[in-house]
Coordinates of C-alpha atoms in Angstrom, one line a residue:
M1 CA 65.9 119.8 81.0
N2 CA 69.9 120.4 80.7
I3 CA 70.8 120.2 84.4
K4 CA 74.3 121.1 83.7
K5 CA 73.6 124.2 81.8
Y6 CA 71.0 125.3 84.5
F7 CA 73.6 124.8 87.2
L8 CA 76.3 126.7 85.4
T9 CA 74.1 129.6 84.5
A10 CA 73.0 130.1 88.0
I11 CA 76.6 130.0 89.2
L12 CA 77.5 132.7 86.7
I13 CA 75.0 134.9 88.1
V14 CA 76.3 134.6 91.7
S15 CA 80.0 134.2 91.0
P16 CA 80.9 138.0 91.1
V17 CA 79.4 138.2 94.5
L18 CA 81.0 135.0 95.8
A19 CA 84.4 135.5 94.2
K20 CA 87.6 134.6 96.3
S21 CA 88.5 137.6 98.3
N22 CA 91.3 136.1 100.5
N23 CA 93.9 133.9 99.1
Q24 CA 94.7 132.6 102.7
T25 CA 91.2 131.5 103.1
I26 CA 90.1 127.9 102.3
R27 CA 86.6 128.0 100.7
I28 CA 84.6 124.9 100.9
G29 CA 81.2 124.4 99.0
I30 CA 78.9 121.8 100.8
M31 CA 75.8 120.5 99.0
D32 CA 72.8 118.9 100.7
F33 CA 73.4 115.2 101.3
S34 CA 71.0 112.8 99.6
S35 CA 68.8 110.8 102.0
T36 CA 67.7 107.1 101.7
T37 CA 65.7 105.9 104.5
T38 CA 63.2 103.3 105.7
S39 CA 61.8 105.7 108.2
P40 CA 59.5 108.5 106.9
S41 CA 60.5 110.8 109.7
Y42 CA 64.2 110.7 108.5
K43 CA 63.4 111.5 104.8
N44 CA 65.1 114.9 105.0
L45 CA 67.7 114.2 107.6
G46 CA 70.4 114.3 104.8
I47 CA 70.0 118.1 104.8
G48 CA 70.5 118.3 108.5
M49 CA 73.6 116.1 108.3
S50 CA 75.2 118.5 105.8
Q51 CA 74.2 121.5 107.9
M52 CA 76.2 119.8 110.8
Y53 CA 79.2 119.6 108.5
M54 CA 78.8 123.2 107.5
T55 CA 78.6 124.4 111.2
G56 CA 81.6 122.1 112.2
L57 CA 83.9 123.3 109.3
N58 CA 82.7 126.9 109.6
K59 CA 83.8 127.3 113.2
I60 CA 87.6 126.5 112.1
Q61 CA 89.5 129.6 111.5
G62 CA 90.8 129.9 108.1
I63 CA 87.7 128.0 106.4
L64 CA 84.9 129.8 104.8
I65 CA 81.7 127.8 103.9
V66 CA 79.7 128.8 100.6
N67 CA 76.4 129.8 102.1
R68 CA 73.7 127.3 101.3
Q69 CA 71.0 129.9 102.1
R70 CA 71.5 132.0 98.8
E71 CA 68.2 131.9 96.8
D72 CA 70.0 131.2 93.4
L73 CA 72.2 128.4 94.7
L74 CA 69.2 126.8 96.5
K75 CA 67.4 126.2 93.3
V76 CA 70.5 124.6 91.7
F77 CA 71.0 122.3 94.7
D78 CA 67.5 121.3 94.7
E79 CA 67.6 120.4 91.2
I80 CA 70.9 118.4 91.3
A81 CA 71.7 117.4 94.8
L82 CA 68.3 116.7 96.0
G83 CA 66.8 115.1 92.8
Q84 CA 65.7 111.6 92.7
T85 CA 69.2 110.2 92.0
G86 CA 70.8 112.1 94.9
L87 CA 73.9 112.3 92.9
I88 CA 75.7 115.2 91.2
D89 CA 78.0 115.0 88.2
E90 CA 81.5 115.5 89.5
E91 CA 82.7 117.4 86.4
T92 CA 79.8 119.8 86.7
A93 CA 80.6 120.2 90.4
V94 CA 84.3 121.1 89.6
E95 CA 83.3 123.7 87.0
A96 CA 80.9 125.2 89.5
G97 CA 83.5 125.1 92.2
N98 CA 85.9 127.2 90.0
M99 CA 83.3 129.9 89.3
L100 CA 82.6 130.1 93.1
G101 CA 86.2 130.4 93.9
A102 CA 85.9 127.4 96.1
N103 CA 89.0 125.2 96.9
F104 CA 87.0 122.1 97.9
L105 CA 83.5 120.7 97.4
L106 CA 82.0 118.3 100.0
L107 CA 79.4 115.8 98.6
G108 CA 77.7 113.1 100.7
S109 CA 74.8 110.7 101.2
F110 CA 72.8 109.7 104.3
T111 CA 71.3 106.2 104.5
E112 CA 69.1 104.8 107.3
V113 CA 67.8 101.3 107.7
N114 CA 66.0 100.3 111.0
S115 CA 67.9 103.0 112.9
Q116 CA 71.2 102.0 111.6
I117 CA 72.8 104.7 109.6
N118 CA 75.6 105.1 106.9
I119 CA 77.3 108.5 106.1
N120 CA 79.3 108.6 103.0
I121 CA 81.3 111.7 102.0
R122 CA 83.6 112.7 99.2
L123 CA 85.9 115.7 99.2
I124 CA 86.7 117.1 95.8
D125 CA 89.7 119.2 95.1
V126 CA 88.3 121.8 92.5
E127 CA 91.7 122.9 91.2
N128 CA 92.9 119.5 90.3
N129 CA 89.6 118.0 89.5
T130 CA 90.2 115.0 91.8
I131 CA 88.6 113.3 94.6
V132 CA 91.0 113.6 97.4
L133 CA 89.2 112.0 100.3
T134 CA 86.3 109.5 100.7
D135 CA 84.9 108.3 104.1
E136 CA 82.2 105.9 104.9
K137 CA 81.0 105.4 108.4
E138 CA 78.2 103.3 109.9
G139 CA 76.5 103.2 113.3
N140 CA 73.3 103.7 115.2
I141 CA 71.1 106.8 114.5
N142 CA 71.9 108.1 118.1
D143 CA 75.7 108.0 117.3
Y144 CA 75.4 110.4 114.3
F145 CA 77.4 113.1 116.1
K146 CA 80.3 110.8 116.8
I147 CA 80.4 109.9 113.0
I148 CA 80.4 113.5 112.0
K149 CA 83.2 114.4 114.4
E150 CA 85.4 111.6 113.2
S151 CA 84.7 112.4 109.5
R152 CA 85.3 116.1 110.1
K153 CA 88.7 115.4 111.5
K154 CA 89.6 113.4 108.4
I155 CA 88.5 116.3 106.3
I156 CA 90.8 118.8 108.2
V157 CA 93.8 116.5 108.2
Q158 CA 93.5 116.2 104.4
I159 CA 93.1 119.9 103.8
E160 CA 96.1 120.6 106.2
K161 CA 98.3 118.1 104.3
M162 CA 97.3 119.5 100.7
K163 CA 97.4 123.1 101.6
E164 CA 100.3 123.1 104.2
V165 CA 98.4 124.9 106.7
S166 CA 97.5 124.3 110.5
L167 CA 93.8 124.2 111.4
K168 CA 92.4 124.2 114.8
L169 CA 89.4 122.0 115.5
E170 CA 86.7 123.7 117.6
D171 CA 84.0 122.0 119.5
I172 CA 80.4 122.3 118.1
Y173 CA 77.1 121.7 119.9
Q174 CA 75.4 118.3 119.5
P175 CA 71.7 118.7 119.0
K176 CA 69.3 116.2 120.0
I177 CA 68.4 113.9 116.9
N178 CA 64.7 114.8 117.0
S179 CA 65.7 118.6 117.0
L180 CA 68.0 118.0 114.0
V181 CA 65.2 116.0 112.1
A182 CA 62.9 119.1 112.7
L183 CA 65.5 121.5 111.4
S184 CA 65.9 119.3 108.2
D185 CA 62.1 119.2 107.7
G186 CA 62.0 123.0 108.2
I187 CA 64.8 123.7 105.7
K188 CA 63.1 121.4 103.1
A189 CA 59.8 123.1 103.5
Q190 CA 61.4 126.6 103.2
D191 CA 63.3 125.5 100.0
E192 CA 59.8 124.4 98.7
G193 CA 58.4 127.8 99.5
D194 CA 56.2 126.7 102.4
E195 CA 57.2 129.2 105.0
T196 CA 54.3 128.4 107.4
E197 CA 55.4 124.8 107.6
A198 CA 59.2 125.9 107.9
K199 CA 58.4 128.2 110.7
K200 CA 56.5 125.4 112.5
Q201 CA 59.4 122.9 112.2
Y202 CA 62.1 125.4 113.3
Q203 CA 60.0 126.2 116.3
N204 CA 59.6 122.4 116.9
A205 CA 63.3 122.1 116.7
I206 CA 63.8 124.7 119.3
N207 CA 61.2 123.3 121.6
Q208 CA 62.9 119.8 121.2
D209 CA 66.3 121.3 122.0
P210 CA 66.2 124.9 123.4
E211 CA 70.1 125.2 123.2
F212 CA 70.1 124.5 119.4
K213 CA 71.1 128.0 118.3
L214 CA 71.3 126.9 114.6
A215 CA 67.5 126.4 114.7
K216 CA 67.0 129.8 116.2
I217 CA 69.1 131.4 113.5
F218 CA 67.1 129.7 110.7
L219 CA 63.9 130.8 112.4
D220 CA 65.0 134.3 112.9
K221 CA 66.2 134.6 109.3
L222 CA 62.8 133.4 108.1
V223 CA 60.7 135.6 110.6
L224 CA 62.7 138.7 110.9
N225 CA 63.4 139.5 107.3
T226 CA 60.4 141.7 107.3
S227 CA 60.1 145.3 106.3
K228 CA 61.2 147.6 109.2
F229 CA 60.1 150.9 107.6
K230 CA 57.8 152.9 109.7
T231 CA 56.4 156.4 109.7
I232 CA 56.5 158.5 112.8
Y233 CA 53.5 159.8 114.5
E234 CA 52.2 160.5 117.9
Q235 CA 53.2 158.3 120.8
Y236 CA 49.7 157.5 122.0
Y237 CA 49.3 155.4 118.6
P238 CA 51.1 152.2 118.1
N239 CA 54.1 152.6 115.7
T240 CA 53.0 149.4 114.0
N241 CA 49.5 148.4 113.0
P242 CA 48.3 146.2 115.9
A243 CA 46.8 143.7 113.2
Y244 CA 50.2 142.5 112.9
L245 CA 50.3 141.2 116.5
G246 CA 48.2 138.2 115.2
I247 CA 51.0 136.9 113.1
I248 CA 54.0 137.3 115.5
H249 CA 55.8 134.1 116.2
Y250 CA 57.5 135.0 119.6
D251 CA 57.6 137.6 122.1
K252 CA 59.5 140.7 122.2
L253 CA 60.6 143.3 124.8
Y254 CA 61.5 146.8 123.4
S255 CA 62.4 150.4 124.2
S256 CA 62.5 153.5 122.1
F257 CA 63.4 157.2 122.4
S258 CA 62.4 159.8 119.8
M259 CA 63.1 163.6 119.6
T260 CA 62.5 166.5 117.1
D261 CA 64.8 169.0 115.6
S262 CA 68.5 168.6 116.3
P263 CA 69.8 165.1 117.3
L264 CA 72.0 167.0 119.9
P265 CA 69.8 169.9 121.1
W266 CA 71.9 170.5 124.1
L267 CA 74.7 171.4 121.7
S268 CA 73.0 173.3 119.0
G269 CA 70.2 174.9 121.1
P270 CA 66.5 175.3 120.1
Q271 CA 65.7 175.6 116.5
W272 CA 63.6 178.8 116.3
K273 CA 61.5 179.4 113.2
D274 CA 60.0 182.5 111.7
L275 CA 56.3 182.9 112.4
G276 CA 55.9 185.3 109.5
E277 CA 53.9 187.8 111.5
N278 CA 53.9 190.0 114.6
N279 CA 57.8 190.1 114.4
A280 CA 57.7 186.8 116.2
E281 CA 59.4 183.3 116.0
F282 CA 58.4 180.0 117.5
Y283 CA 59.9 176.8 118.7
Q284 CA 58.4 173.3 118.9
A285 CA 60.1 170.1 120.1
D286 CA 59.0 166.6 121.2
R287 CA 60.5 163.9 123.2
S288 CA 59.2 160.5 124.1
F289 CA 60.2 157.3 125.8
I290 CA 58.4 154.1 125.2
Y291 CA 58.8 150.7 126.8
G292 CA 56.8 147.8 125.6
Y293 CA 56.3 144.1 125.4
E294 CA 54.4 142.0 122.7
F295 CA 53.6 138.3 122.9
P296 CA 51.7 135.5 121.2
V297 CA 49.0 133.9 123.2
S298 CA 47.9 131.4 120.4
D299 CA 48.4 130.5 116.7
D300 CA 46.4 133.4 115.7
L301 CA 46.2 135.9 118.6
G302 CA 48.8 138.4 120.0
F303 CA 48.9 141.2 122.5
G304 CA 51.1 144.2 123.2
V305 CA 51.5 146.4 126.3
E306 CA 53.3 149.6 126.5
A307 CA 54.2 152.3 129.0
F308 CA 55.2 155.7 127.8
I309 CA 56.4 159.2 129.0
S310 CA 56.3 161.9 126.3
G311 CA 56.0 165.7 126.1
F312 CA 56.4 168.6 123.9
T313 CA 57.5 172.2 124.5
D314 CA 55.9 175.1 122.5
A315 CA 57.4 178.5 122.8
V316 CA 57.1 181.9 121.2
R317 CA 59.2 185.1 121.4
F318 CA 59.8 188.3 119.6
K319 CA 62.9 188.7 117.5
G320 CA 65.7 190.7 119.1
D321 CA 63.7 190.5 122.4
E322 CA 63.7 188.1 125.2
T323 CA 60.1 188.6 125.7
G324 CA 58.0 185.6 125.2
A325 CA 56.5 182.4 126.8
S326 CA 56.4 178.7 126.5
N327 CA 54.0 176.0 127.4
I328 CA 55.0 172.3 128.3
N329 CA 52.7 169.4 127.7
T330 CA 53.6 166.1 129.4
F331 CA 51.9 162.8 128.9
Y332 CA 52.1 159.6 131.3
G333 CA 50.3 156.8 129.4
A334 CA 49.8 153.2 129.0
K335 CA 48.7 151.3 125.9
L336 CA 47.1 148.0 125.3
S337 CA 47.1 146.5 121.7
S338 CA 45.9 143.1 120.2
G339 CA 45.8 141.4 116.8
W340 CA 43.9 138.5 115.6
K341 CA 44.8 136.6 112.5
T342 CA 41.3 135.3 111.2
N343 CA 43.0 133.2 108.5
D344 CA 46.4 133.0 106.6
N345 CA 45.4 136.1 104.4
F346 CA 43.5 138.5 106.9
G347 CA 44.0 140.1 110.2
L348 CA 42.3 142.5 112.5
G349 CA 43.9 144.7 115.4
G350 CA 43.0 147.5 117.7
S351 CA 44.7 149.5 120.6
V352 CA 43.5 151.6 123.5
S353 CA 45.6 154.3 125.3
V354 CA 44.9 156.0 128.6
L355 CA 46.9 159.2 129.2
L356 CA 47.5 161.8 132.1
H357 CA 47.9 165.1 130.4
E358 CA 49.8 167.7 132.3
K359 CA 49.9 171.4 131.2
Q360 CA 52.4 174.0 132.5
G361 CA 53.3 177.6 131.3
F362 CA 56.4 179.8 131.8
D363 CA 57.6 183.2 130.7
M364 CA 61.0 183.2 129.0
A365 CA 62.8 183.9 132.3
G366 CA 61.5 180.5 133.6
D367 CA 58.7 182.0 135.9
A368 CA 55.6 180.2 135.9
F369 CA 52.5 182.3 135.1
S370 CA 49.1 182.0 133.4
V371 CA 50.0 181.2 129.8
I372 CA 47.5 178.4 129.4
P373 CA 43.8 178.1 130.5
N374 CA 42.7 175.4 132.8
E375 CA 46.3 174.4 133.7
G376 CA 46.6 171.2 135.5
T377 CA 46.3 167.4 134.7
S378 CA 43.5 165.8 132.8
T379 CA 42.8 162.3 131.8
E380 CA 42.5 161.6 128.0
F381 CA 42.2 158.6 125.6
A382 CA 43.3 157.5 122.3
G383 CA 42.4 154.4 120.2
T384 CA 43.3 152.7 116.9
I385 CA 41.5 150.0 114.8
G386 CA 43.4 148.3 111.7
F387 CA 43.4 145.5 109.3
L388 CA 45.9 143.4 107.4
I389 CA 45.6 141.6 104.1
K390 CA 48.5 139.4 102.8
N391 CA 49.3 136.3 100.6
K392 CA 50.4 133.1 102.3
K393 CA 54.0 133.7 102.0
S394 CA 53.7 137.4 103.4
T395 CA 55.5 138.8 100.3
V396 CA 52.6 141.0 99.4
M397 CA 50.7 142.9 102.2
F398 CA 48.3 145.7 102.5
D399 CA 47.4 147.3 105.9
S400 CA 45.3 150.1 107.1
L401 CA 45.1 151.9 110.4
V402 CA 42.8 154.6 111.8
G403 CA 43.5 156.5 115.0
F404 CA 41.5 158.9 116.9
T405 CA 41.7 160.7 120.3
N406 CA 40.1 163.3 122.5
I407 CA 43.4 165.0 123.4
G408 CA 43.1 168.8 123.3
I409 CA 46.1 171.3 122.8
N410 CA 45.9 175.0 123.5
V411 CA 46.6 177.4 120.5
I412 CA 48.2 180.8 120.4
N413 CA 45.8 183.7 120.8
P414 CA 45.8 185.6 117.5
E415 CA 46.6 188.9 119.2
L416 CA 49.9 187.7 120.0
Q417 CA 52.1 190.8 120.8
T418 CA 49.5 192.6 122.9
V419 CA 48.5 189.4 124.8
I420 CA 52.2 188.6 125.6
Y421 CA 53.0 191.9 127.1
D422 CA 49.6 192.1 129.0
A423 CA 50.2 188.6 130.4
I424 CA 53.6 189.6 131.9
T425 CA 52.0 192.6 133.5
F426 CA 48.7 190.8 134.4
P427 CA 49.2 187.1 134.9
D428 CA 45.6 186.4 134.7
I429 CA 45.6 187.1 130.9
Y430 CA 46.3 184.2 128.8
I431 CA 48.8 183.8 125.9
Y432 CA 47.0 180.8 124.7
E433 CA 43.3 180.8 123.6
D434 CA 40.7 179.6 126.2
S435 CA 39.5 176.8 123.7
S436 CA 41.8 174.1 122.7
A437 CA 42.3 172.5 119.3
K438 CA 41.5 168.8 119.0
E439 CA 44.3 166.5 117.9
P440 CA 43.4 165.1 114.5
I441 CA 42.1 161.7 113.3
Y442 CA 45.1 159.7 111.8
N443 CA 44.8 157.3 109.0
E444 CA 47.8 155.2 107.4
N445 CA 47.6 152.8 104.6
T446 CA 50.6 150.7 103.5
F447 CA 51.3 148.5 100.6
T448 CA 54.4 146.1 101.0
M449 CA 56.0 143.9 98.6
A450 CA 59.1 141.5 99.1
F451 CA 61.7 140.6 96.5
F452 CA 64.7 138.3 96.4
N453 CA 63.6 136.0 99.0
K454 CA 62.7 138.8 101.5
K455 CA 66.1 140.5 101.0
A456 CA 64.5 143.5 99.5
F457 CA 61.3 145.3 100.1
G458 CA 59.2 148.0 98.2
V459 CA 56.9 150.1 100.5
V460 CA 54.3 152.8 99.6
K461 CA 52.6 154.6 102.5
E462 CA 49.8 157.0 102.2
V463 CA 49.0 159.0 105.3
N464 CA 46.0 161.2 106.0
T465 CA 45.6 163.8 109.0
I466 CA 42.2 164.9 109.4
Y467 CA 41.2 167.8 111.8
T468 CA 37.6 167.9 112.8
D469 CA 37.5 171.3 114.5
R470 CA 39.1 173.4 111.8
D471 CA 39.5 173.5 108.1
Y472 CA 42.7 171.5 107.9
F473 CA 43.7 168.4 106.1
V474 CA 47.2 166.9 105.4
A475 CA 47.9 164.1 102.9
R476 CA 51.3 162.4 102.7
L477 CA 52.7 160.0 100.1
I478 CA 55.9 158.1 101.1
P479 CA 57.5 155.5 98.7
A480 CA 60.5 153.7 100.2
V481 CA 62.9 150.8 99.4
E482 CA 64.5 148.6 102.0
F483 CA 67.4 146.1 101.5
W484 CA 68.8 143.5 103.9
A485 CA 72.5 143.9 102.8
F486 CA 73.3 141.0 105.3
D487 CA 71.3 138.9 107.5
S488 CA 72.3 141.4 110.3
L489 CA 71.9 144.8 108.5
S490 CA 69.0 146.5 106.9
L491 CA 69.3 149.7 105.1
R492 CA 66.2 151.7 104.0
I493 CA 65.4 155.2 102.4
G494 CA 62.2 156.9 101.4
A495 CA 60.9 160.2 100.1
E496 CA 57.9 162.1 101.2
G497 CA 55.5 164.5 99.4
S498 CA 52.7 166.3 101.2
Y499 CA 49.8 168.2 100.5
H500 CA 48.4 170.8 103.3
K501 CA 44.9 172.2 102.8
F502 CA 43.8 174.9 105.2
A503 CA 41.2 177.7 105.4
S504 CA 43.4 180.4 103.8
G505 CA 44.9 178.2 101.0
S506 CA 47.2 175.1 100.5
E507 CA 50.8 174.1 100.5
F508 CA 53.0 171.3 99.3
G509 CA 55.8 169.9 101.2
I510 CA 58.7 167.6 100.6
G511 CA 60.7 165.3 102.9
G512 CA 62.4 162.0 103.4
T513 CA 63.6 159.3 105.7
A514 CA 66.7 157.1 106.1
A515 CA 67.0 154.3 108.5
S516 CA 69.0 151.2 109.4
T517 CA 68.6 148.0 111.5
L518 CA 71.3 146.1 113.1
R519 CA 70.4 142.9 114.6
F520 CA 72.3 139.8 116.3
L521 CA 70.4 136.7 115.2
S522 CA 71.7 134.3 117.8
E523 CA 70.9 136.7 120.6
G524 CA 67.6 137.9 119.2
I525 CA 68.7 141.6 119.7
E526 CA 68.0 144.4 117.2
F527 CA 69.1 148.2 117.3
D528 CA 67.2 150.6 115.0
Y529 CA 67.8 154.2 114.0
N530 CA 65.3 156.2 111.9
A531 CA 65.8 159.9 110.7
T532 CA 62.9 161.8 109.1
Y533 CA 62.5 165.2 107.6
R534 CA 59.0 166.4 107.0
K535 CA 56.5 169.3 106.8
R536 CA 53.9 169.1 109.6
P537 CA 51.2 171.1 111.0
A538 CA 52.2 173.5 113.8
R539 CA 50.5 172.5 117.0
T540 CA 49.9 175.8 118.7
F541 CA 49.3 178.1 115.6
K542 CA 46.3 177.4 113.4
N543 CA 46.9 177.4 109.8
K544 CA 50.7 177.2 110.1
N545 CA 53.3 174.6 109.0
L546 CA 56.8 173.9 110.1
N547 CA 59.7 171.8 108.7
Q548 CA 60.8 169.3 111.2
F549 CA 63.5 166.6 111.7
V550 CA 62.6 163.5 113.8
F551 CA 64.9 161.0 115.2
V552 CA 64.0 157.7 116.6
F553 CA 66.3 155.2 118.3
S554 CA 65.1 151.7 119.5
V555 CA 66.4 148.5 120.9
S556 CA 64.6 145.2 121.2
K557 CA 65.1 141.6 122.4
Q558 CA 63.0 138.7 120.7
N559 CA 62.1 135.2 121.7
I560 CA 62.6 135.6 125.5
F561 CA 59.7 133.7 127.2
L562 CA 57.0 132.9 124.7
S563 CA 56.7 131.5 121.2
R564 CA 54.3 129.7 118.9

């Protein structure tokens, strides 16, 4: 195989992305150091040593490090810098450096014999095709950090001299040697495609040294680059298939708020919709607050708990007339979920929710009266079961979820106009029917594929809503794409097509969703926003649909107390 040709071809692919963008910024490319050692535990430590140089130089204002974590560069570095010789042809490196827009390339080697180490570096001036600095230092393995700091200082002095700039050295964290060894083994495993071993080693590095933020960043990049795309359904069902709890790697505390219609309803007012009969119009709005915590308890078992407060307001009135009524349903509930990974390819999950359902009715003037039969509070339940199938690398996944509940929602009396006027005069006459409609069975099926080292995802969701007490069925198909533009930012967009079958006929609907996730890796914090437009069945009118906006905001904090 022509290594040089392979190297240059890969660089040509990535060079437009990595082109020099600021003439005042000094760009340094750092390749993994080769390792020669008598101790098997240190066989990958050259990778960790090069990471320490990257961290130390990247903290200096005015210096930008070419990111080793790019998938296309990793293949090249594995082939050249991590090969059996451990050497790279300097002429090839210079050509690559020019295409990268790098000013300097740092090459190095790590040697260990009976806990005595030797670190040898070469700094190459890409523009002039010359080695401008060589440095070789020896010492005990426990003195590695002192060697790196002294060597880094020489690099900075040489760059300042050549570029006539002033660079300020910043302190960097000194990880324990065992933690650095685990990080090195994790990076090597990830480069070879073994994500399970990589996660294990990154977590081992954190356990050895909880303050080692670099290990946390590597673990977060590997674990958190997952599809964030979700559909929006009722609050008494988990927003994610509980089978995924069996493969979580650390705990998460989260909170979310969702609303329908206008994102600023207090400014725009209720979004009234034409009922299409009885000269009436109606309004339906939802609000929910969810607070949850999920955590792993073993390598293959995880749990989640949630508390939620949610509610919806349904109102009806006559056009040009303030006569009408509304009912308010409020839910106070708790949810327990669990997921079990039976093996690397299959998982099961389920959840149970208990709710207190409070019903209230009002006329349009805000006076309470009997618009709902059996007003008061009732205890109701909901549950889900789900499964997950995936490959070992979690790049191809399929999951399915079924949700069911005994919640009942009152529906509008068909004799709308007469009943409303009579109810205002005679409060014991109900605007809503005496029998309530049951909430439907919910089924969601999701196929997910990851591309470009989990930088992009393709998702197809198929959702079925099945009503058991009336002739009504809704099917939705939602294809979506998601792209992690940066390690800290995900953007996603999807389309929705729906089919609604009811007693008097059928309808088709269209919709879509757009969302983004902003995360801070070192802190383990994520902010998520999702906006969805869809056609959905009306709750309080049989055989009616309405177009609806749904907005969801959430924040989460990962890796707080527990991990595996």
